[in-house]
mmCIF file of C-alpha atoms and ligand atoms in Angstrom:
data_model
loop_
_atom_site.group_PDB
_atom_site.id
_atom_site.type_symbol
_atom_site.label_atom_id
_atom_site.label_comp_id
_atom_site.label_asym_id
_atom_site.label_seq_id
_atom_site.Cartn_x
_atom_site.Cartn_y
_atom_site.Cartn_z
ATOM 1 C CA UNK A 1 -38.371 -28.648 -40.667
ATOM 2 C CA UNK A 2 -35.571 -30.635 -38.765
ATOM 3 C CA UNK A 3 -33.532 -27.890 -39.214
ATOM 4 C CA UNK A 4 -35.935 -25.443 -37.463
ATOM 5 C CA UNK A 5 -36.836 -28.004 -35.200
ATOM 6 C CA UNK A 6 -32.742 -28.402 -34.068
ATOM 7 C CA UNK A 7 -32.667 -24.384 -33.800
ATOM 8 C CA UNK A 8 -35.662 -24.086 -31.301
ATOM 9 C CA UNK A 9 -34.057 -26.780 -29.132
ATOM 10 C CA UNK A 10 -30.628 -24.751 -29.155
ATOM 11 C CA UNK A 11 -32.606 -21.703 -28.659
ATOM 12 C CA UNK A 12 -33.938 -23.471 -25.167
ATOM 13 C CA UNK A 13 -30.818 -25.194 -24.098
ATOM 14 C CA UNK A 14 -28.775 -21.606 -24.246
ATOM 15 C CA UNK A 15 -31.572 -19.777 -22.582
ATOM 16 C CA UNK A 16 -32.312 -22.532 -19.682
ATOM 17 C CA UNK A 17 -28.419 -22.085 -19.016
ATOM 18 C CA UNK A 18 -28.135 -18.575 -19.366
ATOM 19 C CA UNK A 19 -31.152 -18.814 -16.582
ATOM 20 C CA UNK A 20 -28.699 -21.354 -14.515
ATOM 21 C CA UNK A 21 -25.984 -18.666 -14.538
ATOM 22 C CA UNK A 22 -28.186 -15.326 -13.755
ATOM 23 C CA UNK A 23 -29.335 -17.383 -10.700
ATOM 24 C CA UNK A 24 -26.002 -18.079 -9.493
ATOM 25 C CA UNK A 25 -24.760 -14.706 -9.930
ATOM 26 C CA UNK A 26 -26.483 -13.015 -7.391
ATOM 27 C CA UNK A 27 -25.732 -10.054 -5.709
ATOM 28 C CA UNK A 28 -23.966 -11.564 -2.626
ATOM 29 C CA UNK A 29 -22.325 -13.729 -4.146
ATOM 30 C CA UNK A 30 -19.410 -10.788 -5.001
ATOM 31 C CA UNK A 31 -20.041 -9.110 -1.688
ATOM 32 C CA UNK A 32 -17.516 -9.507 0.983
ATOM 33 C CA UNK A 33 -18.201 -9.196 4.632
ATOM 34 C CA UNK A 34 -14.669 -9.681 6.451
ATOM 35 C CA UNK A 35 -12.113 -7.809 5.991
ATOM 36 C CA UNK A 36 -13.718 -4.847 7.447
ATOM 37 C CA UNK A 37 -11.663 -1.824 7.401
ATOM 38 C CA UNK A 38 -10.009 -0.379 10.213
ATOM 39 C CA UNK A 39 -11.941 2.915 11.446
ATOM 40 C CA UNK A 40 -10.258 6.268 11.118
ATOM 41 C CA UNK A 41 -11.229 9.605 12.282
ATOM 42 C CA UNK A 42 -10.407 12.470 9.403
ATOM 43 C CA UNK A 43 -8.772 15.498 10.829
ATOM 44 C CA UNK A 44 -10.255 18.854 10.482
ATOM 45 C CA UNK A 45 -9.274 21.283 9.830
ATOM 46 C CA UNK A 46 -5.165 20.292 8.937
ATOM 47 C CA UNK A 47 -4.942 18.651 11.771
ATOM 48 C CA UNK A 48 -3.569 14.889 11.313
ATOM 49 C CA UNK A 49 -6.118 11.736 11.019
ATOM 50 C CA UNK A 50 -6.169 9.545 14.054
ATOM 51 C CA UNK A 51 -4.164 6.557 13.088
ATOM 52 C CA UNK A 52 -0.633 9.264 12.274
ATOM 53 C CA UNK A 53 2.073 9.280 13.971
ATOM 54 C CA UNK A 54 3.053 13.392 14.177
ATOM 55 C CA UNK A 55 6.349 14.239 13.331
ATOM 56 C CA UNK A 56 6.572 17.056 15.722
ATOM 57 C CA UNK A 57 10.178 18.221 17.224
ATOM 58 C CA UNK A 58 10.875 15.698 19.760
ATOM 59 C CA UNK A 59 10.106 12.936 17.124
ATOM 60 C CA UNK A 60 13.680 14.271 14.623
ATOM 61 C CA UNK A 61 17.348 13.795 15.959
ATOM 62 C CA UNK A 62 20.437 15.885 14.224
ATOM 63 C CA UNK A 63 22.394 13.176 12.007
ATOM 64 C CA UNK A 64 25.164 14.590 13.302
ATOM 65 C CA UNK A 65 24.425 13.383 16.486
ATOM 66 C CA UNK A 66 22.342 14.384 19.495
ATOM 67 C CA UNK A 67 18.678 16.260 19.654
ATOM 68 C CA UNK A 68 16.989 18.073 16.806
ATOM 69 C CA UNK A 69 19.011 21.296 16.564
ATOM 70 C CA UNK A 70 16.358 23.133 14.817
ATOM 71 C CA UNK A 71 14.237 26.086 16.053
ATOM 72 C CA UNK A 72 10.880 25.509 17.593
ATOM 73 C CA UNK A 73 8.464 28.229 17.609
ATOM 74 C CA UNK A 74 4.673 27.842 18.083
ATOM 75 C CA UNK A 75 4.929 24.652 16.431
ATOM 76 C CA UNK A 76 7.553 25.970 13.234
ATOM 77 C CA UNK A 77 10.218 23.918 13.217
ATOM 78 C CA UNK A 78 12.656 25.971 11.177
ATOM 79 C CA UNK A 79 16.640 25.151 9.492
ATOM 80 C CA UNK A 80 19.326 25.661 11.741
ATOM 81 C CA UNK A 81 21.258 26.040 8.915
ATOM 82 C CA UNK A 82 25.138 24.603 9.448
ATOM 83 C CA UNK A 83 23.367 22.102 11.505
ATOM 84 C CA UNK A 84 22.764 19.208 9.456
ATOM 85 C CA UNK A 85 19.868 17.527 8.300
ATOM 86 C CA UNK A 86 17.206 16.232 10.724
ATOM 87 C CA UNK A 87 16.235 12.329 11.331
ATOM 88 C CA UNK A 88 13.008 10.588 12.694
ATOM 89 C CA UNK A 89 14.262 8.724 15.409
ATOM 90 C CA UNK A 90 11.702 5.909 14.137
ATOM 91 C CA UNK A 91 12.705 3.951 10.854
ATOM 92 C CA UNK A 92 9.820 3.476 8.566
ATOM 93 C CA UNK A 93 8.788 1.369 5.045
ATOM 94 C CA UNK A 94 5.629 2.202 3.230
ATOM 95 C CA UNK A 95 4.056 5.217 4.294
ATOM 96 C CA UNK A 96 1.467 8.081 3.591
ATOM 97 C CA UNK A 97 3.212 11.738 4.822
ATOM 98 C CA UNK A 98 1.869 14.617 4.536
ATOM 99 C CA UNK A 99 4.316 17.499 4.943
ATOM 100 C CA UNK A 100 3.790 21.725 5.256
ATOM 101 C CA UNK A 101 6.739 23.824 4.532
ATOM 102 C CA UNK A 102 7.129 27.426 3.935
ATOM 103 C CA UNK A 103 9.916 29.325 1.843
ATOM 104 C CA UNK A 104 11.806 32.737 3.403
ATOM 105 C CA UNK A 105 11.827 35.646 1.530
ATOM 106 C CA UNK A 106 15.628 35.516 -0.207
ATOM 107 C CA UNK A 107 17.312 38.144 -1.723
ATOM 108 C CA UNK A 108 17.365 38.028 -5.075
ATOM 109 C CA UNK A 109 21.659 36.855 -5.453
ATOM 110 C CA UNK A 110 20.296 33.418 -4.327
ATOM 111 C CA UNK A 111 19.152 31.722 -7.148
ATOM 112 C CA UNK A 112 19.102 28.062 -9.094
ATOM 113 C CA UNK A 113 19.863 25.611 -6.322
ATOM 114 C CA UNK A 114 20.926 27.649 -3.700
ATOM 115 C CA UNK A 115 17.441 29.361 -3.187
ATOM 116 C CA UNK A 116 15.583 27.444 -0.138
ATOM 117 C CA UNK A 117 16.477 24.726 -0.880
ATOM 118 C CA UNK A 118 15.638 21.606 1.350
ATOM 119 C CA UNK A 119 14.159 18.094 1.106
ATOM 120 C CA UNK A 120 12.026 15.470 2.196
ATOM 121 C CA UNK A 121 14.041 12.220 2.075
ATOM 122 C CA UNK A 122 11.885 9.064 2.274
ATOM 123 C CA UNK A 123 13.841 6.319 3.962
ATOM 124 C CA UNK A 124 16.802 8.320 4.085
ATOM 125 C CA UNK A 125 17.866 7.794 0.656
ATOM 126 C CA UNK A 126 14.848 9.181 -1.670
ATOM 127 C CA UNK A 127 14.174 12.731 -1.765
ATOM 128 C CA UNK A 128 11.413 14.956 -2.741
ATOM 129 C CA UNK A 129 12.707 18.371 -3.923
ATOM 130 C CA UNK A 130 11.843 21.496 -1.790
ATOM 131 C CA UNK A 131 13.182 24.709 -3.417
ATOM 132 C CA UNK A 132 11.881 27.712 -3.929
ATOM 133 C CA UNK A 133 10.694 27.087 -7.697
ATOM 134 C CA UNK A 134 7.752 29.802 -7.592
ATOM 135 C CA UNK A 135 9.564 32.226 -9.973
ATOM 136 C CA UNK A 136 12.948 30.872 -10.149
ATOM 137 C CA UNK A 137 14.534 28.363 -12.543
ATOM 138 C CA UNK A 138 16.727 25.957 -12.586
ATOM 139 C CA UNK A 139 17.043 22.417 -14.276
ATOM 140 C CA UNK A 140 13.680 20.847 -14.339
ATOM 141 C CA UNK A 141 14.213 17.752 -12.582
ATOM 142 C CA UNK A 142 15.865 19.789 -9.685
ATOM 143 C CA UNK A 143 12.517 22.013 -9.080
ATOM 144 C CA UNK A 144 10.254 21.734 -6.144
ATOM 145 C CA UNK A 145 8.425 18.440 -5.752
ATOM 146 C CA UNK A 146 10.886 17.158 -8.324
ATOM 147 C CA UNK A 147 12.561 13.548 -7.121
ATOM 148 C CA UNK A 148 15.405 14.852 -7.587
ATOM 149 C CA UNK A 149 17.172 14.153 -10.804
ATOM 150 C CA UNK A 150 14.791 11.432 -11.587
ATOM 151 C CA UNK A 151 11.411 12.995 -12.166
ATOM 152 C CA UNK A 152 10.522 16.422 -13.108
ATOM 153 C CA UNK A 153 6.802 16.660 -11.580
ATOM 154 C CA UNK A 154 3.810 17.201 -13.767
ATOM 155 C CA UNK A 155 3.062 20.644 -12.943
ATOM 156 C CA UNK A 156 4.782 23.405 -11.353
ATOM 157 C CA UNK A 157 2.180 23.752 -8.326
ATOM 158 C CA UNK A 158 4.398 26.345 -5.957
ATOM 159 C CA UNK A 159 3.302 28.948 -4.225
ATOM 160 C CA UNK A 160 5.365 32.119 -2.823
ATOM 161 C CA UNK A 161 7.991 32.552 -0.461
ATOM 162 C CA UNK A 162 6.200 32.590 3.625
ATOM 163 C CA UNK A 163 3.470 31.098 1.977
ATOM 164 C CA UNK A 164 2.976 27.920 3.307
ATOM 165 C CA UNK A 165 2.815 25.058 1.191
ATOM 166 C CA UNK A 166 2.080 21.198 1.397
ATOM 167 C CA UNK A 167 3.251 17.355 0.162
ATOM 168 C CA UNK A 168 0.931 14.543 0.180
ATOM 169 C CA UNK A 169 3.090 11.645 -0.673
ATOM 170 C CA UNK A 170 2.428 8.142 -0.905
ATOM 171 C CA UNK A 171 5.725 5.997 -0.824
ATOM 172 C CA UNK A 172 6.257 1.976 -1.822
ATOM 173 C CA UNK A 173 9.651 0.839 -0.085
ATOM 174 C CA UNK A 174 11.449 -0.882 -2.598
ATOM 175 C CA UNK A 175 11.743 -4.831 -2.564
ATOM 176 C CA UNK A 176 15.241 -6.506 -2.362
ATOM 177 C CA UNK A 177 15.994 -10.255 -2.661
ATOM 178 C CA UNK A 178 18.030 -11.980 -0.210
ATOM 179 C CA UNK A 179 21.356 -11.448 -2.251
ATOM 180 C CA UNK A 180 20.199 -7.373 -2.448
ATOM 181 C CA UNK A 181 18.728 -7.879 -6.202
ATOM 182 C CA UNK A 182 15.667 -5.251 -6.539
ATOM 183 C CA UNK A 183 12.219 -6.920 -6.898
ATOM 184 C CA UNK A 184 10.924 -4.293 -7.056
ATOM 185 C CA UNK A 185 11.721 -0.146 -7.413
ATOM 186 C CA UNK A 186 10.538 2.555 -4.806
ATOM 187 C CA UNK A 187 7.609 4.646 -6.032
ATOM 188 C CA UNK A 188 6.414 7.736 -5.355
ATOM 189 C CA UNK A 189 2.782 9.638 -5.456
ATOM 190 C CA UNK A 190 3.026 13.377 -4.865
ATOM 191 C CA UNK A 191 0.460 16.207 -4.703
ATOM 192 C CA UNK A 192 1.886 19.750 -4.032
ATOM 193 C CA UNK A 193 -0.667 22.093 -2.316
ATOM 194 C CA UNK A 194 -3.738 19.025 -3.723
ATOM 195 C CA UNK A 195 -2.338 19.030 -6.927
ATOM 196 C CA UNK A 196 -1.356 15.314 -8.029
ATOM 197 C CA UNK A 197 2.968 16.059 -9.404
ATOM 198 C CA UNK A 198 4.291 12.701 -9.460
ATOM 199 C CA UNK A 199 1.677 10.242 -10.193
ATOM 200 C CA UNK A 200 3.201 6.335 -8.555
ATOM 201 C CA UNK A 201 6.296 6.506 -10.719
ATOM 202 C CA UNK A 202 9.777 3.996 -10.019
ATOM 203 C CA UNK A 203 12.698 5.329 -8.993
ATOM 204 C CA UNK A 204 15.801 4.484 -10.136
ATOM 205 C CA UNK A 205 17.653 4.036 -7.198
ATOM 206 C CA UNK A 206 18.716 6.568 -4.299
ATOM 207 C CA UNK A 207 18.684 10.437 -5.042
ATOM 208 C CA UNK A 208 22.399 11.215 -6.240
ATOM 209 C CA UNK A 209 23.868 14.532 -7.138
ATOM 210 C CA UNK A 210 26.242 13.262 -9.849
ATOM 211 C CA UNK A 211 25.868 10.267 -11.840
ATOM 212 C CA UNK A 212 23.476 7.234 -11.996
ATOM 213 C CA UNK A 213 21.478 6.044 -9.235
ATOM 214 C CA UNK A 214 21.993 2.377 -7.733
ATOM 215 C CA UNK A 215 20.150 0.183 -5.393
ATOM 216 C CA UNK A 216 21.747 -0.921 -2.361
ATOM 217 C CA UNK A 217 19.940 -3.260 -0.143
ATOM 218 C CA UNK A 218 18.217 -1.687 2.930
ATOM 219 C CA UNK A 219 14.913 -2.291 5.140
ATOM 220 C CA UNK A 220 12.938 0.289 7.466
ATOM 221 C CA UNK A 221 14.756 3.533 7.114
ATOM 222 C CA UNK A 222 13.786 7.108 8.950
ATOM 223 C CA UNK A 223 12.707 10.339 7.367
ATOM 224 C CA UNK A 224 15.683 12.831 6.662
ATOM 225 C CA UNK A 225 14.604 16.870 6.326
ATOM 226 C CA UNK A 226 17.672 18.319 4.519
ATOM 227 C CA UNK A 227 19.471 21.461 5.531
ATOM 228 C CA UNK A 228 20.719 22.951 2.736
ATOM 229 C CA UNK A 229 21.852 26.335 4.441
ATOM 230 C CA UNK A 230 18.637 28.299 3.976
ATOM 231 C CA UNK A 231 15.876 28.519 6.470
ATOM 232 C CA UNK A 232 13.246 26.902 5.451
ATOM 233 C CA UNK A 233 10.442 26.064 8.214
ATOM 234 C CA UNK A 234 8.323 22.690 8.721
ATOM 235 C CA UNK A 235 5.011 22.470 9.934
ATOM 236 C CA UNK A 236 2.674 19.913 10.790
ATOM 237 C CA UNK A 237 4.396 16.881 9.738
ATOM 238 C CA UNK A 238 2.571 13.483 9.671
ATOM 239 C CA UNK A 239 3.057 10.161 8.875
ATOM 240 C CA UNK A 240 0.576 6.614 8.238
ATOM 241 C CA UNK A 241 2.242 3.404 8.130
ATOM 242 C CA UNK A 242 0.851 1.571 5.493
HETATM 243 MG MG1 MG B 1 17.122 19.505 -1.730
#
Protein backbone atom coordinates (compact mmCIF):
# COMPACT_ATOMS: atom_id res chain seq x y z
CA UNK A 1 0.00 0.00 0.00
CA UNK A 2 2.93 2.48 0.81
CA UNK A 3 4.29 1.63 -2.25
CA UNK A 4 1.16 2.65 -4.26
CA UNK A 5 0.62 5.32 -2.00
CA UNK A 6 4.51 6.82 -2.90
CA UNK A 7 3.58 6.25 -6.78
CA UNK A 8 0.31 8.40 -6.73
CA UNK A 9 2.23 11.20 -4.98
CA UNK A 10 5.04 11.02 -7.80
CA UNK A 11 2.34 10.72 -10.26
CA UNK A 12 1.04 14.39 -8.87
CA UNK A 13 4.32 16.03 -8.25
CA UNK A 14 5.43 15.30 -12.16
CA UNK A 15 2.09 16.33 -13.46
CA UNK A 16 1.67 19.67 -11.18
CA UNK A 17 5.23 20.53 -12.74
CA UNK A 18 4.69 19.48 -16.08
CA UNK A 19 1.50 22.01 -15.56
CA UNK A 20 4.21 24.74 -14.17
CA UNK A 21 6.17 24.37 -17.43
CA UNK A 22 3.15 24.27 -20.16
CA UNK A 23 2.15 27.59 -18.46
CA UNK A 24 5.37 29.17 -18.89
CA UNK A 25 5.80 28.14 -22.34
CA UNK A 26 3.41 30.13 -23.94
CA UNK A 27 3.21 31.22 -27.25
CA UNK A 28 4.88 34.68 -26.84
CA UNK A 29 7.17 33.77 -24.94
CA UNK A 30 9.37 32.55 -28.34
CA UNK A 31 7.94 35.38 -30.36
CA UNK A 32 10.12 38.27 -31.13
CA UNK A 33 8.92 41.71 -31.91
CA UNK A 34 12.21 43.86 -32.70
CA UNK A 35 14.27 43.22 -35.06
CA UNK A 36 11.83 43.90 -37.71
CA UNK A 37 13.08 43.39 -41.11
CA UNK A 38 13.96 45.96 -43.42
CA UNK A 39 11.15 46.33 -46.26
CA UNK A 40 12.00 45.44 -49.82
CA UNK A 41 10.11 45.81 -52.94
CA UNK A 42 10.58 42.48 -55.35
CA UNK A 43 11.24 43.37 -58.91
CA UNK A 44 9.04 42.22 -61.64
CA UNK A 45 9.48 41.16 -64.08
CA UNK A 46 13.79 40.81 -64.06
CA UNK A 47 14.04 43.93 -63.07
CA UNK A 48 16.33 44.37 -59.78
CA UNK A 49 14.67 44.54 -56.07
CA UNK A 50 14.77 47.95 -54.53
CA UNK A 51 17.54 47.78 -52.05
CA UNK A 52 20.39 46.70 -55.39
CA UNK A 53 22.77 48.56 -56.42
CA UNK A 54 22.69 47.98 -60.61
CA UNK A 55 25.77 47.24 -62.13
CA UNK A 56 25.00 49.00 -65.29
CA UNK A 57 27.99 50.50 -67.61
CA UNK A 58 28.95 53.55 -65.86
CA UNK A 59 29.21 51.49 -62.56
CA UNK A 60 32.65 49.06 -64.31
CA UNK A 61 36.12 50.74 -65.06
CA UNK A 62 38.81 48.85 -67.54
CA UNK A 63 41.63 47.41 -65.09
CA UNK A 64 43.78 48.59 -67.39
CA UNK A 65 42.96 51.89 -66.62
CA UNK A 66 40.33 54.45 -67.57
CA UNK A 67 36.33 53.94 -68.42
CA UNK A 68 34.63 50.65 -69.18
CA UNK A 69 35.83 49.91 -72.72
CA UNK A 70 33.06 47.62 -73.45
CA UNK A 71 30.14 48.05 -75.92
CA UNK A 72 26.86 49.41 -74.77
CA UNK A 73 23.88 48.67 -76.72
CA UNK A 74 20.26 48.92 -75.44
CA UNK A 75 21.49 47.99 -72.19
CA UNK A 76 24.10 44.80 -73.55
CA UNK A 77 27.16 45.42 -72.30
CA UNK A 78 29.27 43.19 -74.51
CA UNK A 79 33.52 42.03 -74.48
CA UNK A 80 35.69 44.32 -76.07
CA UNK A 81 37.82 41.64 -76.43
CA UNK A 82 41.83 42.75 -76.18
CA UNK A 83 40.47 45.14 -73.71
CA UNK A 84 40.85 43.70 -70.44
CA UNK A 85 38.62 42.69 -67.88
CA UNK A 86 36.06 45.12 -66.39
CA UNK A 87 35.99 46.45 -62.55
CA UNK A 88 33.14 47.88 -60.30
CA UNK A 89 34.45 51.02 -59.35
CA UNK A 90 32.83 50.16 -55.78
CA UNK A 91 34.68 47.44 -53.59
CA UNK A 92 32.31 45.09 -51.97
CA UNK A 93 32.28 42.01 -49.07
CA UNK A 94 29.27 39.82 -48.71
CA UNK A 95 26.89 40.11 -51.34
CA UNK A 96 23.80 38.63 -53.25
CA UNK A 97 24.44 39.21 -57.40
CA UNK A 98 22.49 38.23 -59.72
CA UNK A 99 24.09 38.22 -63.17
CA UNK A 100 22.53 37.61 -67.10
CA UNK A 101 24.95 36.70 -69.73
CA UNK A 102 24.53 35.40 -73.14
CA UNK A 103 27.02 33.18 -75.29
CA UNK A 104 27.81 34.14 -79.30
CA UNK A 105 27.37 31.72 -81.73
CA UNK A 106 31.28 30.34 -82.29
CA UNK A 107 32.46 28.45 -84.95
CA UNK A 108 32.96 25.21 -84.24
CA UNK A 109 37.42 25.42 -84.19
CA UNK A 110 36.80 27.12 -80.78
CA UNK A 111 36.47 24.63 -78.36
CA UNK A 112 37.55 23.49 -74.53
CA UNK A 113 38.52 26.76 -72.90
CA UNK A 114 38.72 28.97 -75.59
CA UNK A 115 34.89 28.85 -76.39
CA UNK A 116 33.18 32.08 -74.64
CA UNK A 117 34.79 31.99 -72.16
CA UNK A 118 34.45 34.74 -69.38
CA UNK A 119 33.91 35.12 -65.62
CA UNK A 120 32.35 36.56 -62.77
CA UNK A 121 35.09 37.27 -60.20
CA UNK A 122 33.75 37.95 -56.68
CA UNK A 123 36.08 40.32 -54.89
CA UNK A 124 38.43 40.25 -57.59
CA UNK A 125 40.02 37.10 -56.75
CA UNK A 126 37.08 34.31 -56.85
CA UNK A 127 35.58 33.43 -60.02
CA UNK A 128 32.51 31.80 -61.23
CA UNK A 129 33.09 30.04 -64.60
CA UNK A 130 31.23 31.41 -67.72
CA UNK A 131 31.95 29.26 -70.82
CA UNK A 132 30.03 28.04 -73.23
CA UNK A 133 29.52 24.40 -71.65
CA UNK A 134 26.02 23.72 -73.47
CA UNK A 135 27.49 21.03 -75.82
CA UNK A 136 31.09 21.40 -75.39
CA UNK A 137 33.53 19.71 -72.99
CA UNK A 138 36.22 20.33 -71.28
CA UNK A 139 37.60 19.44 -67.70
CA UNK A 140 34.75 19.45 -65.32
CA UNK A 141 35.79 21.84 -62.84
CA UNK A 142 36.52 24.38 -65.73
CA UNK A 143 32.68 24.25 -67.07
CA UNK A 144 30.20 26.99 -66.74
CA UNK A 145 29.18 27.92 -63.21
CA UNK A 146 32.19 25.86 -62.17
CA UNK A 147 34.52 27.91 -59.41
CA UNK A 148 37.00 27.41 -61.31
CA UNK A 149 39.28 24.55 -60.53
CA UNK A 150 37.74 24.17 -57.18
CA UNK A 151 34.19 23.02 -57.67
CA UNK A 152 32.63 21.32 -60.52
CA UNK A 153 28.80 22.48 -60.04
CA UNK A 154 26.06 20.00 -59.38
CA UNK A 155 24.41 20.03 -62.60
CA UNK A 156 25.19 21.14 -65.95
CA UNK A 157 22.22 23.82 -66.14
CA UNK A 158 23.42 25.77 -69.61
CA UNK A 159 21.52 26.83 -72.10
CA UNK A 160 22.56 27.70 -75.90
CA UNK A 161 24.68 30.12 -77.43
CA UNK A 162 22.43 33.96 -77.73
CA UNK A 163 20.37 32.45 -75.31
CA UNK A 164 20.49 34.37 -72.40
CA UNK A 165 21.30 32.88 -69.27
CA UNK A 166 21.50 33.83 -65.45
CA UNK A 167 23.71 33.51 -61.89
CA UNK A 168 22.16 33.93 -58.62
CA UNK A 169 25.04 33.86 -56.29
CA UNK A 170 25.28 34.31 -52.75
CA UNK A 171 28.96 35.09 -51.60
CA UNK A 172 30.57 34.99 -47.74
CA UNK A 173 33.89 37.18 -47.87
CA UNK A 174 36.36 35.23 -46.25
CA UNK A 175 37.59 36.10 -42.59
CA UNK A 176 41.34 36.91 -41.96
CA UNK A 177 43.00 37.46 -38.55
CA UNK A 178 45.07 40.36 -37.89
CA UNK A 179 48.40 38.52 -38.90
CA UNK A 180 46.33 37.39 -42.42
CA UNK A 181 45.51 33.72 -40.88
CA UNK A 182 41.97 32.61 -42.51
CA UNK A 183 39.11 32.34 -39.96
CA UNK A 184 37.25 31.55 -42.08
CA UNK A 185 37.06 30.40 -46.15
CA UNK A 186 34.93 32.29 -48.87
CA UNK A 187 31.77 30.44 -49.87
CA UNK A 188 29.78 30.36 -52.61
CA UNK A 189 25.84 29.59 -53.44
CA UNK A 190 25.10 29.41 -57.16
CA UNK A 191 21.93 28.79 -59.19
CA UNK A 192 22.36 28.82 -63.05
CA UNK A 193 19.12 29.81 -64.91
CA UNK A 194 17.08 28.83 -60.94
CA UNK A 195 18.84 25.82 -60.74
CA UNK A 196 20.82 25.59 -57.27
CA UNK A 197 24.97 24.42 -58.86
CA UNK A 198 27.07 25.17 -56.02
CA UNK A 199 25.24 24.76 -52.87
CA UNK A 200 27.44 27.28 -49.86
CA UNK A 201 30.65 25.38 -50.44
CA UNK A 202 34.52 26.85 -49.10
CA UNK A 203 36.87 27.80 -51.31
CA UNK A 204 40.21 27.10 -51.12
CA UNK A 205 41.72 30.20 -51.71
CA UNK A 206 41.77 32.59 -54.91
CA UNK A 207 40.89 31.06 -58.44
CA UNK A 208 44.43 30.02 -59.93
CA UNK A 209 45.16 28.57 -63.30
CA UNK A 210 48.10 26.37 -62.23
CA UNK A 211 48.71 25.02 -58.93
CA UNK A 212 47.17 25.31 -55.40
CA UNK A 213 45.18 28.09 -54.25
CA UNK A 214 46.37 30.36 -51.18
CA UNK A 215 44.83 32.95 -49.04
CA UNK A 216 46.24 36.26 -48.96
CA UNK A 217 44.79 38.77 -46.67
CA UNK A 218 42.36 41.31 -48.26
CA UNK A 219 39.04 43.33 -47.22
CA UNK A 220 36.22 44.91 -49.57
CA UNK A 221 37.23 44.04 -53.06
CA UNK A 222 35.20 45.02 -56.53
CA UNK A 223 33.59 42.72 -59.02
CA UNK A 224 35.94 41.74 -62.04
CA UNK A 225 33.97 40.50 -65.52
CA UNK A 226 36.80 38.67 -67.37
CA UNK A 227 37.64 39.15 -71.01
CA UNK A 228 38.84 36.21 -72.24
CA UNK A 229 38.89 37.26 -76.05
CA UNK A 230 35.38 36.15 -76.99
CA UNK A 231 32.36 38.32 -76.92
CA UNK A 232 30.35 37.46 -74.52
CA UNK A 233 27.50 40.11 -73.49
CA UNK A 234 26.21 41.14 -69.83
CA UNK A 235 22.92 42.11 -68.97
CA UNK A 236 21.18 43.30 -66.09
CA UNK A 237 23.71 43.03 -63.47
CA UNK A 238 22.78 43.53 -59.76
CA UNK A 239 24.15 43.48 -56.59
CA UNK A 240 22.71 43.40 -52.47
CA UNK A 241 25.10 44.09 -49.84
CA UNK A 242 24.54 41.79 -47.26
MG1 LIG B 1 36.78 32.29 -67.23
Amino acid sequence: MKKITLFLTLITAASVSFSSAQMVQEPRATEVWDKEPVKVTPGTHGAPPSDAIALDHDAWQSVNGGENKWTLEDGVMTITPGTGDVRTKKSFGDVQLHVEWRIPVLDAKFTDQDRGNSGVFLQQFYEVQVLDSYESKTYNNGQAGSLYKQHIPLVNATKPAMQWQSYDIIYTAPRFGKNGTVISQARMTVMHNGILIQNNVALTGPTVYIGAPAYKLHGDLPIFLQDHDHKVSYRNIWIREL
